[in-house]
Every structure is written in structure tokens, then in C-alpha cells.
Short mmCIF file of C-alpha atoms in Angstrom, two decimals:
data_model
loop_
_atom_site.label_atom_id
_atom_site.label_comp_id
_atom_site.label_asym_id
_atom_site.label_seq_id
_atom_site.Cartn_x
_atom_site.Cartn_y
_atom_site.Cartn_z
CA MET F 1 15.78 -16.52 7.45
CA ALA F 2 14.27 -16.20 4.46
CA LYS F 3 15.97 -14.25 1.53
CA ILE F 4 14.35 -11.71 -0.95
CA ASP F 5 16.11 -12.77 -4.33
CA VAL F 6 15.06 -11.42 -7.98
CA GLN F 7 12.18 -13.52 -8.43
CA MET F 8 10.68 -12.80 -5.09
CA VAL F 9 10.91 -9.41 -5.96
CA GLU F 10 8.75 -9.85 -9.21
CA ASP F 11 6.23 -11.72 -6.99
CA ILE F 12 5.89 -9.35 -3.99
CA ALA F 13 5.54 -6.43 -6.68
CA VAL F 14 2.50 -8.06 -7.92
CA GLY F 15 0.84 -9.27 -4.60
CA ALA F 16 1.63 -5.97 -2.95
CA ALA F 17 0.03 -3.83 -5.99
CA LEU F 18 -3.08 -6.08 -5.48
CA LEU F 19 -3.01 -5.30 -1.82
CA GLY F 20 -2.38 -1.75 -2.27
CA THR F 21 -6.16 -1.42 -3.56
CA GLY F 22 -5.10 0.67 -6.36
CA GLY F 23 -2.73 3.06 -4.54
CA GLY F 24 0.87 2.39 -3.35
CA GLY F 25 2.33 3.45 -6.81
CA ASP F 26 3.00 1.24 -9.66
CA PRO F 27 5.72 -1.16 -9.01
CA TYR F 28 7.67 -0.85 -12.09
CA VAL F 29 10.10 1.84 -11.35
CA GLY F 30 10.40 0.61 -7.84
CA LYS F 31 11.10 -2.82 -9.01
CA LEU F 32 13.75 -1.77 -11.35
CA MET F 33 15.54 -0.03 -7.99
CA ALA F 34 15.24 -3.24 -6.05
CA ILE F 35 16.13 -5.51 -8.83
CA GLN F 36 19.47 -3.34 -9.56
CA ALA F 37 20.35 -3.19 -5.44
CA LEU F 38 19.97 -6.74 -5.26
CA GLN F 39 22.22 -7.79 -8.17
CA LYS F 40 24.73 -5.58 -6.89
CA ASN F 41 24.59 -6.16 -3.36
CA GLY F 42 23.24 -10.12 -3.11
CA PRO F 43 19.90 -10.97 -1.59
CA VAL F 44 18.04 -9.02 1.34
CA GLU F 45 17.28 -11.26 4.77
CA LEU F 46 13.74 -11.25 5.32
CA MET F 47 13.17 -11.28 9.22
CA GLU F 48 10.31 -12.56 11.41
CA VAL F 49 8.89 -9.57 13.84
CA ASP F 50 9.57 -11.61 16.81
CA GLU F 51 13.23 -12.02 15.82
CA VAL F 52 13.71 -8.21 16.30
CA PRO F 53 15.04 -7.08 19.68
CA ASP F 54 12.73 -5.09 22.05
CA ASP F 55 15.35 -2.37 22.01
CA ALA F 56 16.26 -2.36 18.21
CA LEU F 57 15.40 0.74 16.19
CA VAL F 58 13.27 -0.29 12.87
CA VAL F 59 12.12 2.79 10.59
CA PRO F 60 9.94 2.57 7.33
CA ALA F 61 11.15 3.78 3.92
CA ALA F 62 8.32 4.80 1.54
CA MET F 63 7.16 7.26 -1.12
CA MET F 64 4.40 9.86 -0.53
CA GLY F 65 2.34 11.76 -2.77
CA ALA F 66 0.21 11.17 -5.94
CA PRO F 67 0.82 7.99 -7.82
CA THR F 68 -0.07 9.75 -10.89
CA VAL F 69 3.02 12.10 -10.58
CA LEU F 70 5.44 9.16 -10.84
CA VAL F 71 4.60 8.16 -14.11
CA GLU F 72 6.25 11.33 -15.11
CA LYS F 73 8.66 12.44 -12.29
CA ILE F 74 11.06 9.43 -11.77
CA PRO F 75 12.94 9.13 -8.61
CA SER F 76 16.42 9.97 -8.71
CA GLY F 77 17.13 6.77 -6.49
CA LYS F 78 19.16 8.98 -4.00
CA GLU F 79 16.59 10.68 -2.20
CA ILE F 80 15.17 7.67 0.05
CA PHE F 81 18.92 7.22 1.23
CA LYS F 82 19.17 10.93 1.88
CA ALA F 83 15.61 10.67 3.94
CA PHE F 84 16.95 7.50 5.99
CA ASP F 85 20.52 8.47 6.53
CA SER F 86 19.26 12.11 7.77
CA LEU F 87 16.74 10.41 9.94
CA GLN F 88 19.44 8.19 11.57
CA ASN F 89 21.73 10.88 12.14
CA TYR F 90 19.06 12.90 13.84
CA LEU F 91 18.11 10.12 16.17
CA GLY F 92 21.92 9.53 16.82
CA LYS F 93 21.16 5.54 17.08
CA GLU F 94 21.79 3.09 14.57
CA ILE F 95 18.91 1.62 12.58
CA PHE F 96 18.51 -2.22 12.93
CA ALA F 97 16.15 -2.79 10.14
CA VAL F 98 13.80 -1.67 7.74
CA ILE F 99 10.17 -2.08 6.90
CA PRO F 100 7.38 -1.22 4.61
CA ILE F 101 5.11 1.02 5.79
CA GLU F 102 2.42 -0.41 3.48
CA ALA F 103 1.46 -2.88 0.92
CA GLY F 104 1.65 -1.06 -2.28
CA GLY F 105 3.52 -1.64 -5.66
CA LEU F 106 6.07 1.12 -5.07
CA ASN F 107 6.23 1.04 -1.57
CA SER F 108 6.88 -2.75 -1.26
CA MET F 109 9.81 -2.20 -3.20
CA ILE F 110 11.57 1.01 -1.72
CA PRO F 111 12.37 -0.77 1.59
CA ILE F 112 14.13 -3.61 -0.31
CA THR F 113 16.23 -1.34 -2.12
CA VAL F 114 17.20 0.46 0.94
CA ALA F 115 17.63 -2.99 3.09
CA ALA F 116 19.90 -4.15 0.01
CA GLU F 117 21.97 -0.74 -0.33
CA LYS F 118 22.35 -0.67 3.46
CA LYS F 119 22.70 -4.35 4.14
CA LEU F 120 20.10 -4.44 6.85
CA PRO F 121 17.37 -6.99 7.12
CA LEU F 122 13.82 -6.46 5.94
CA VAL F 123 11.08 -7.44 8.60
CA ASP F 124 7.85 -9.21 7.38
CA VAL F 125 5.65 -6.70 8.90
CA ASP F 126 3.94 -3.25 7.80
CA GLY F 127 1.48 -0.63 9.34
CA MET F 128 -1.45 -1.36 6.79
CA GLY F 129 -1.82 -4.77 5.74
CA ARG F 130 -3.07 -2.87 2.51
CA ALA F 131 -2.55 0.91 1.22
CA PHE F 132 -4.08 4.07 2.75
CA PRO F 133 -3.67 7.53 1.57
CA GLU F 134 -2.99 9.48 4.82
CA LEU F 135 0.12 9.23 7.34
CA GLN F 136 -1.99 8.75 10.24
CA MET F 137 -3.58 5.68 8.76
CA VAL F 138 -1.28 3.05 9.99
CA THR F 139 -1.71 0.64 13.03
CA PHE F 140 1.15 2.24 14.37
CA HIS F 141 -0.85 5.39 15.28
CA LEU F 142 -3.72 3.09 16.73
CA TYR F 143 -1.09 1.97 19.15
CA GLY F 144 0.12 5.43 20.03
CA VAL F 145 3.47 5.40 18.08
CA SER F 146 4.51 9.03 17.03
CA ALA F 147 5.32 9.41 13.07
CA THR F 148 7.92 11.84 13.89
CA PRO F 149 10.73 12.66 13.86
CA MET F 150 10.41 12.16 9.89
CA VAL F 151 12.18 13.27 6.95
CA LEU F 152 11.16 13.97 3.45
CA ALA F 153 13.63 14.25 0.55
CA ASP F 154 13.01 15.09 -3.32
CA GLU F 155 15.12 14.34 -6.17
CA LYS F 156 16.08 17.85 -6.47
CA GLY F 157 18.40 17.29 -3.39
CA ASN F 158 15.92 19.07 -0.79
CA SER F 159 15.38 17.58 2.58
CA LEU F 160 12.97 18.47 5.22
CA LEU F 161 13.01 17.08 9.02
CA LEU F 162 9.49 16.99 10.89
CA ASN F 163 8.66 17.18 14.62
CA THR F 164 5.06 17.55 15.08
CA ILE F 165 2.44 17.57 18.04
CA ASN F 166 0.32 14.85 16.64
CA ASN F 167 0.06 12.34 13.49
CA PHE F 168 -2.77 14.35 12.33
CA TRP F 169 -0.38 17.45 12.17
CA THR F 170 2.44 15.24 10.28
CA GLU F 171 0.22 14.54 7.48
CA ASN F 172 -0.90 18.26 7.08
CA LEU F 173 2.37 19.77 7.12
CA ALA F 174 4.23 16.49 5.24
CA ARG F 175 1.37 16.73 2.50
CA ASN F 176 2.01 20.48 1.96
CA ALA F 177 5.43 20.19 1.72
CA THR F 178 4.92 17.22 -0.87
CA VAL F 179 3.12 19.53 -2.78
CA VAL F 180 5.33 22.08 -2.92
CA MET F 181 8.17 19.59 -3.69
CA GLY F 182 6.68 18.66 -6.70
CA GLY F 183 3.91 16.15 -5.82
CA SER F 184 5.73 12.97 -4.63
CA VAL F 185 8.68 12.82 -2.21
CA MET F 186 10.54 9.99 -0.34
CA ILE F 187 10.18 9.73 3.34
CA ALA F 188 11.54 7.78 6.47
CA ILE F 189 8.70 8.19 9.11
CA TYR F 190 7.42 6.30 12.38
CA PRO F 191 10.98 5.27 13.88
CA MET F 192 10.19 2.92 16.67
CA TYR F 193 11.32 0.01 18.63
CA GLY F 194 11.13 -3.53 18.30
CA ARG F 195 8.78 -3.73 21.30
CA ASP F 196 6.22 -1.31 19.68
CA LEU F 197 6.72 -3.13 16.28
CA LYS F 198 5.75 -6.57 17.64
CA LYS F 199 2.36 -4.90 19.27
CA ALA F 200 1.57 -2.51 16.59
CA GLY F 201 2.45 -4.00 12.98
CA ILE F 202 0.72 -6.21 10.88
CA ARG F 203 2.52 -9.59 10.34
CA ASN F 204 3.74 -11.37 7.37
CA ILE F 205 2.52 -8.80 4.80
CA VAL F 206 6.04 -9.12 2.54
CA SER F 207 5.39 -13.09 2.50
CA TYR F 208 1.90 -12.76 1.86
CA SER F 209 2.15 -10.38 -0.94
CA ALA F 210 5.09 -12.88 -2.30
CA LYS F 211 2.45 -15.85 -2.04
CA ILE F 212 -0.28 -13.61 -4.05
CA GLY F 213 2.13 -13.20 -6.74
CA ARG F 214 3.40 -16.51 -6.76
CA ALA F 215 0.07 -17.99 -6.96
CA ILE F 216 -0.84 -15.74 -10.02
CA ARG F 217 2.46 -16.75 -11.82
CA GLU F 218 2.25 -20.12 -11.24
CA ALA F 219 -1.42 -20.28 -12.46
CA ARG F 220 -0.61 -18.58 -15.79
CA LYS F 221 2.52 -20.63 -16.38
CA ASN F 222 0.19 -23.83 -15.99
CA GLY F 223 -2.53 -22.47 -18.01
CA ASP F 224 -5.01 -22.58 -14.94
CA ASP F 225 -7.39 -19.68 -14.43
CA PRO F 226 -5.37 -17.01 -12.34
CA ILE F 227 -8.49 -15.45 -11.02
CA GLU F 228 -9.32 -18.47 -9.20
CA ALA F 229 -6.04 -18.69 -8.01
CA LEU F 230 -6.16 -15.33 -6.71
CA LEU F 231 -9.26 -15.83 -4.80
CA LYS F 232 -7.82 -18.78 -3.08
CA ALA F 233 -4.63 -17.16 -1.98
CA THR F 234 -6.51 -14.10 -0.51
CA GLY F 235 -9.83 -15.73 0.58
CA GLY F 236 -11.24 -12.64 -1.14
CA TYR F 237 -14.96 -12.17 -2.65
CA THR F 238 -15.86 -11.68 -6.29
CA LEU F 239 -17.71 -8.45 -6.44
CA PHE F 240 -17.87 -7.89 -10.05
CA LYS F 241 -16.46 -8.44 -13.69
CA GLY F 242 -16.75 -5.49 -16.36
CA LYS F 243 -15.52 -3.27 -18.75
CA ILE F 244 -14.46 0.43 -17.91
CA SER F 245 -16.71 2.86 -19.52
CA ASP F 246 -15.61 5.73 -17.78
CA VAL F 247 -12.58 7.06 -15.31
CA GLN F 248 -12.55 10.47 -13.74
CA ARG F 249 -9.30 11.27 -12.37
CA ARG F 250 -7.85 14.68 -10.92
CA THR F 251 -4.54 15.41 -8.96
CA THR F 252 -5.19 17.47 -6.23
CA GLY F 253 -3.66 18.30 -2.76
CA GLY F 254 -1.20 15.61 -3.16
CA PHE F 255 -3.66 13.02 -4.06
CA VAL F 256 -5.23 11.12 -6.94
CA ARG F 257 -8.89 11.54 -6.39
CA GLY F 258 -11.94 9.98 -8.57
CA GLU F 259 -14.02 7.45 -9.85
CA ALA F 260 -14.23 4.66 -12.30
CA HIS F 261 -17.40 3.19 -13.98
CA ILE F 262 -17.53 -0.23 -14.75
CA ASP F 263 -20.49 -1.85 -17.45
CA GLY F 264 -21.01 -5.62 -16.35
CA ILE F 265 -19.79 -8.30 -18.82
CA ASP F 266 -21.01 -12.41 -18.39
CA GLN F 267 -23.01 -12.67 -15.70
CA TYR F 268 -22.93 -9.34 -14.63
CA LYS F 269 -24.26 -8.14 -18.18
CA GLY F 270 -26.51 -5.06 -17.77
CA GLU F 271 -25.13 -4.09 -14.26
CA LEU F 272 -23.23 -1.20 -13.32
CA MET F 273 -20.29 -0.93 -10.80
CA THR F 274 -18.67 2.54 -9.49
CA ILE F 275 -15.62 2.66 -7.74
CA ASP F 276 -14.51 6.07 -6.07
CA PHE F 277 -10.88 6.39 -5.19
CA GLN F 278 -8.32 8.65 -3.42
CA ASN F 279 -4.88 7.08 -4.46
CA GLU F 280 -6.76 3.67 -3.22
CA ASN F 281 -10.31 2.56 -3.92
CA LEU F 282 -12.64 3.70 -0.78
CA ILE F 283 -16.16 2.29 -1.73
CA ALA F 284 -17.58 0.11 -4.30
CA ARG F 285 -21.34 0.24 -5.51
CA ARG F 286 -22.98 -2.28 -7.59
CA ASN F 287 -26.31 -0.86 -8.96
CA GLY F 288 -26.10 1.87 -6.46
CA LYS F 289 -25.68 -0.82 -3.63
CA VAL F 290 -22.57 -0.83 -1.55
CA VAL F 291 -20.71 -4.19 -1.63
CA ALA F 292 -17.37 -2.88 -0.03
CA THR F 293 -15.90 0.06 1.78
CA VAL F 294 -12.76 0.77 3.69
CA PRO F 295 -10.97 -0.34 5.44
CA ASP F 296 -11.70 -3.68 3.54
CA LEU F 297 -9.63 -4.13 0.41
CA ILE F 298 -11.32 -3.40 -2.90
CA CYS F 299 -8.94 -4.44 -5.68
CA THR F 300 -9.09 -4.01 -9.64
CA VAL F 301 -7.36 -6.71 -11.47
CA ASP F 302 -7.29 -7.57 -15.29
CA ALA F 303 -9.89 -9.81 -16.00
CA HIS F 304 -7.70 -12.26 -18.25
CA THR F 305 -4.16 -12.28 -16.41
CA ALA F 306 -5.10 -11.20 -12.91
CA LEU F 307 -2.57 -8.71 -12.81
CA PRO F 308 -3.80 -5.56 -10.37
CA ILE F 309 -4.43 -2.57 -12.15
CA THR F 310 -3.65 0.88 -10.14
CA THR F 311 -5.71 3.95 -10.20
CA GLU F 312 -3.72 5.72 -12.34
CA GLY F 313 -3.46 2.80 -14.78
CA LEU F 314 -7.04 2.67 -15.12
CA ARG F 315 -8.28 3.01 -19.01
CA TYR F 316 -11.37 3.49 -20.77
CA GLY F 317 -12.24 -0.25 -22.33
CA GLN F 318 -10.06 -2.41 -20.14
CA ARG F 319 -11.90 -5.66 -18.79
CA VAL F 320 -11.46 -5.89 -15.15
CA PHE F 321 -12.47 -8.20 -12.44
CA ILE F 322 -12.99 -6.61 -8.94
CA LEU F 323 -12.85 -8.80 -5.69
CA GLY F 324 -13.11 -7.77 -2.14
CA ILE F 325 -10.59 -9.01 0.61
CA PRO F 326 -11.27 -8.73 4.48
CA CYS F 327 -8.89 -6.25 6.35
CA ASP F 328 -6.81 -7.10 9.33
CA LYS F 329 -8.73 -7.26 12.42
CA LYS F 330 -7.03 -4.42 13.89
CA TRP F 331 -8.67 -2.23 11.69
CA ARG F 332 -12.02 -3.42 12.71
CA SER F 333 -11.47 -1.84 16.30
CA GLU F 334 -13.23 1.28 17.25
CA LYS F 335 -10.19 3.22 16.70
CA GLY F 336 -9.44 1.50 13.31
CA ILE F 337 -12.84 2.26 11.96
CA GLU F 338 -12.58 6.25 13.35
CA THR F 339 -9.23 6.18 11.31
CA VAL F 340 -10.01 4.68 8.14
CA GLY F 341 -13.69 4.00 7.81
CA PRO F 342 -16.22 5.31 5.38
CA ARG F 343 -17.14 8.00 7.33
CA TYR F 344 -13.87 9.60 7.74
CA PHE F 345 -13.60 9.87 3.94
CA GLY F 346 -16.80 11.69 3.90
CA TYR F 347 -19.28 8.66 3.21
CA ASP F 348 -22.58 8.95 5.10
CA VAL F 349 -22.24 4.84 5.19
CA ASP F 350 -21.63 2.68 8.45
CA TYR F 351 -18.70 0.21 8.03
CA VAL F 352 -20.11 -3.24 7.36
CA PRO F 353 -17.45 -6.12 6.87
CA VAL F 354 -17.14 -7.19 2.93
CA GLU F 355 -17.89 -11.01 3.98
CA GLU F 356 -21.17 -9.69 5.35
CA LEU F 357 -22.35 -7.64 2.33
CA ASN F 358 -21.48 -10.32 0.35
CA LYS F 359 -22.94 -13.31 1.90
CA GLY F 360 -23.97 -16.18 -0.34
#
């Protein structure tokens, strides 16, 4: 069984922030929490999915809300444990292990913090293989797993237990509560058994995140091109290279929504890319033509360092490299596309895989 130490946390934070496609929260605060928990409690066991007993209870721990809010509203550090413990008490059964709900900067770090403090293993699996903005946008939902009972907790000490009739109701009620609680909360959600996790989860996401972070780190250390290393580690496609000329961003309804305009540089000089986002990047157009859409991953990184840039971190004048990465095949099912495809987000566009849009 692998162990997550401080260096691996650094690598996971970078890799998961990339896979978060702009969302999932900036990893910085979460990374500090995770490193502090590891220094206090020692390394966390990283467990393979198949090692989880079928009847063992597993719970994802995460942040919910608008990542822009977290730039100013720092977690107290206690709210995730309140959510986690409250859910365990309600269920009346010991939680066997923690999992990340998504690959995102902050949301890759919170489960490590919980695992370290509670001395529980972290399972190498999540429900997205990337990040998505809404609670029903997980592969667990595709396999009929209920999001509730779930608990939300804020930094003021409030907590809320939800039981809902379906996962869309969970999203609506929890999102409104999140707005009232200050725009961001910590949650324990989608309690499930090992047997469900084995069917519904996206495997090896934590080790994949670490591999991406390590590839970028080693390339920079050895004087190699980190962008090349990133493309090789992810099997991604080059979509664009340019300079951010405009970012329109607003925090509304518990999300960060907006678009980024990028003027081409080098081989893309004279061209224009626009990326629309709702916490995560949803659709990328080059000169008005769609080159990638959800559920495939649209990732923005610094053109020199290959370090990922979240949607709340986009700034005028940044030189960026945009890559597209094929999503997990679970998302390419009919129900997957219905749940997270471009039409769900209001775009009159059919989903076409990124590798088909970028042939040759």
C-alpha cells in the first residue's frame, strides 16, 4: 500500500488542480491543511479500490461553493470534521475510508487532511476524474448512488443534515444553503459501500494526479520543457497558446461564472480563443469554432511553468497554454452526456470527443 507524504501532497496538489479544469478550488490553503495534518499524524495510506471490503462504509469529504469566495473566506479547519463526524453519527456505522469526490486543487487536499486526522486510509478513486460544478455530476449518480444523507458545515459552527428524494434536489437545496452560509461550506456526502464504489468510481485518480505533478516538477528541475512533460503524462491535445486579453467573472448563485478571451501567440498569432466557465471550464472555441467541450477536460496552465491556473486565478496579461484531455469513458455513456454534456449547460452543441475535434 502506498503512503502519501508531504512531497506526494505537493505533486497531487498540482496534478489535481490541472484535472480540476479551472475549478475544485485553489490548492494552496488545502495543501497547508494537509501538510500540517501529515506532520502531526504521519503519512496517509493510499488504498486500491479492490482492497476495500464490499460492506465497508466510504465517504467523500469536500468543499462546496464558489472558489472565488475562498480567496477571502478561509476555512477554520474544523468544519470538515464537524460534517464528517455528524454524518458518521447519523449513519450509526464506523466510516472505513475517505475518498475525494473530484480531482480539484482544494478538493484533492481536504480528504487527505481528514484521512490523516482520523487515521483512516484514502482510497485511490473519485467520482469525476476531473471537477464539475454540481453535486449530481458524479459517476456515483450514474450508478444510482444517493448523495444523501449529507452534512454541510460552515466556519461559523452551523451544520445542516439533508435527506432528499433525488440528487437534483440535493444540489438545489445544498446550493441555496451554501449561499446563505457565506458562499462556501465543507461537506460529507455520497456515503456508500465498497461494492458500489468498485462499480461507480473512477479509479487511480490520486496516483494519476501525483504522476502529473511529478512530471511537471521533474521537467522543471531537469531543465526540460514542462509543457511537453505535461502532454506526455496526460495524453492531452494542444488547443491553444496565448495571452489573456480579457476575463469576465462574476460570483452568482454559488458559482463563479464567466469567460476568458485569449489572444494567440507564437504559432497561434492572429487567432483568438474564448473559454466559458462555471467554476470549471465548459467549452473552448478557437476563432469561433468549438475545439473542446465538457465532459472532456479543458485545462489552462502557465505557458512557461506548466503550473495550472484556476478560473479565479485568471488575470489579464498572463501567458497561457490550453490543453484538452479525454475524459473517463464513464462520462461518454448516454447518461453521462445527459448529466454533464454541453447541452446540460445550455450550449446548442452536441458533444464530440476532443480527440476527434483535434485530429491531425
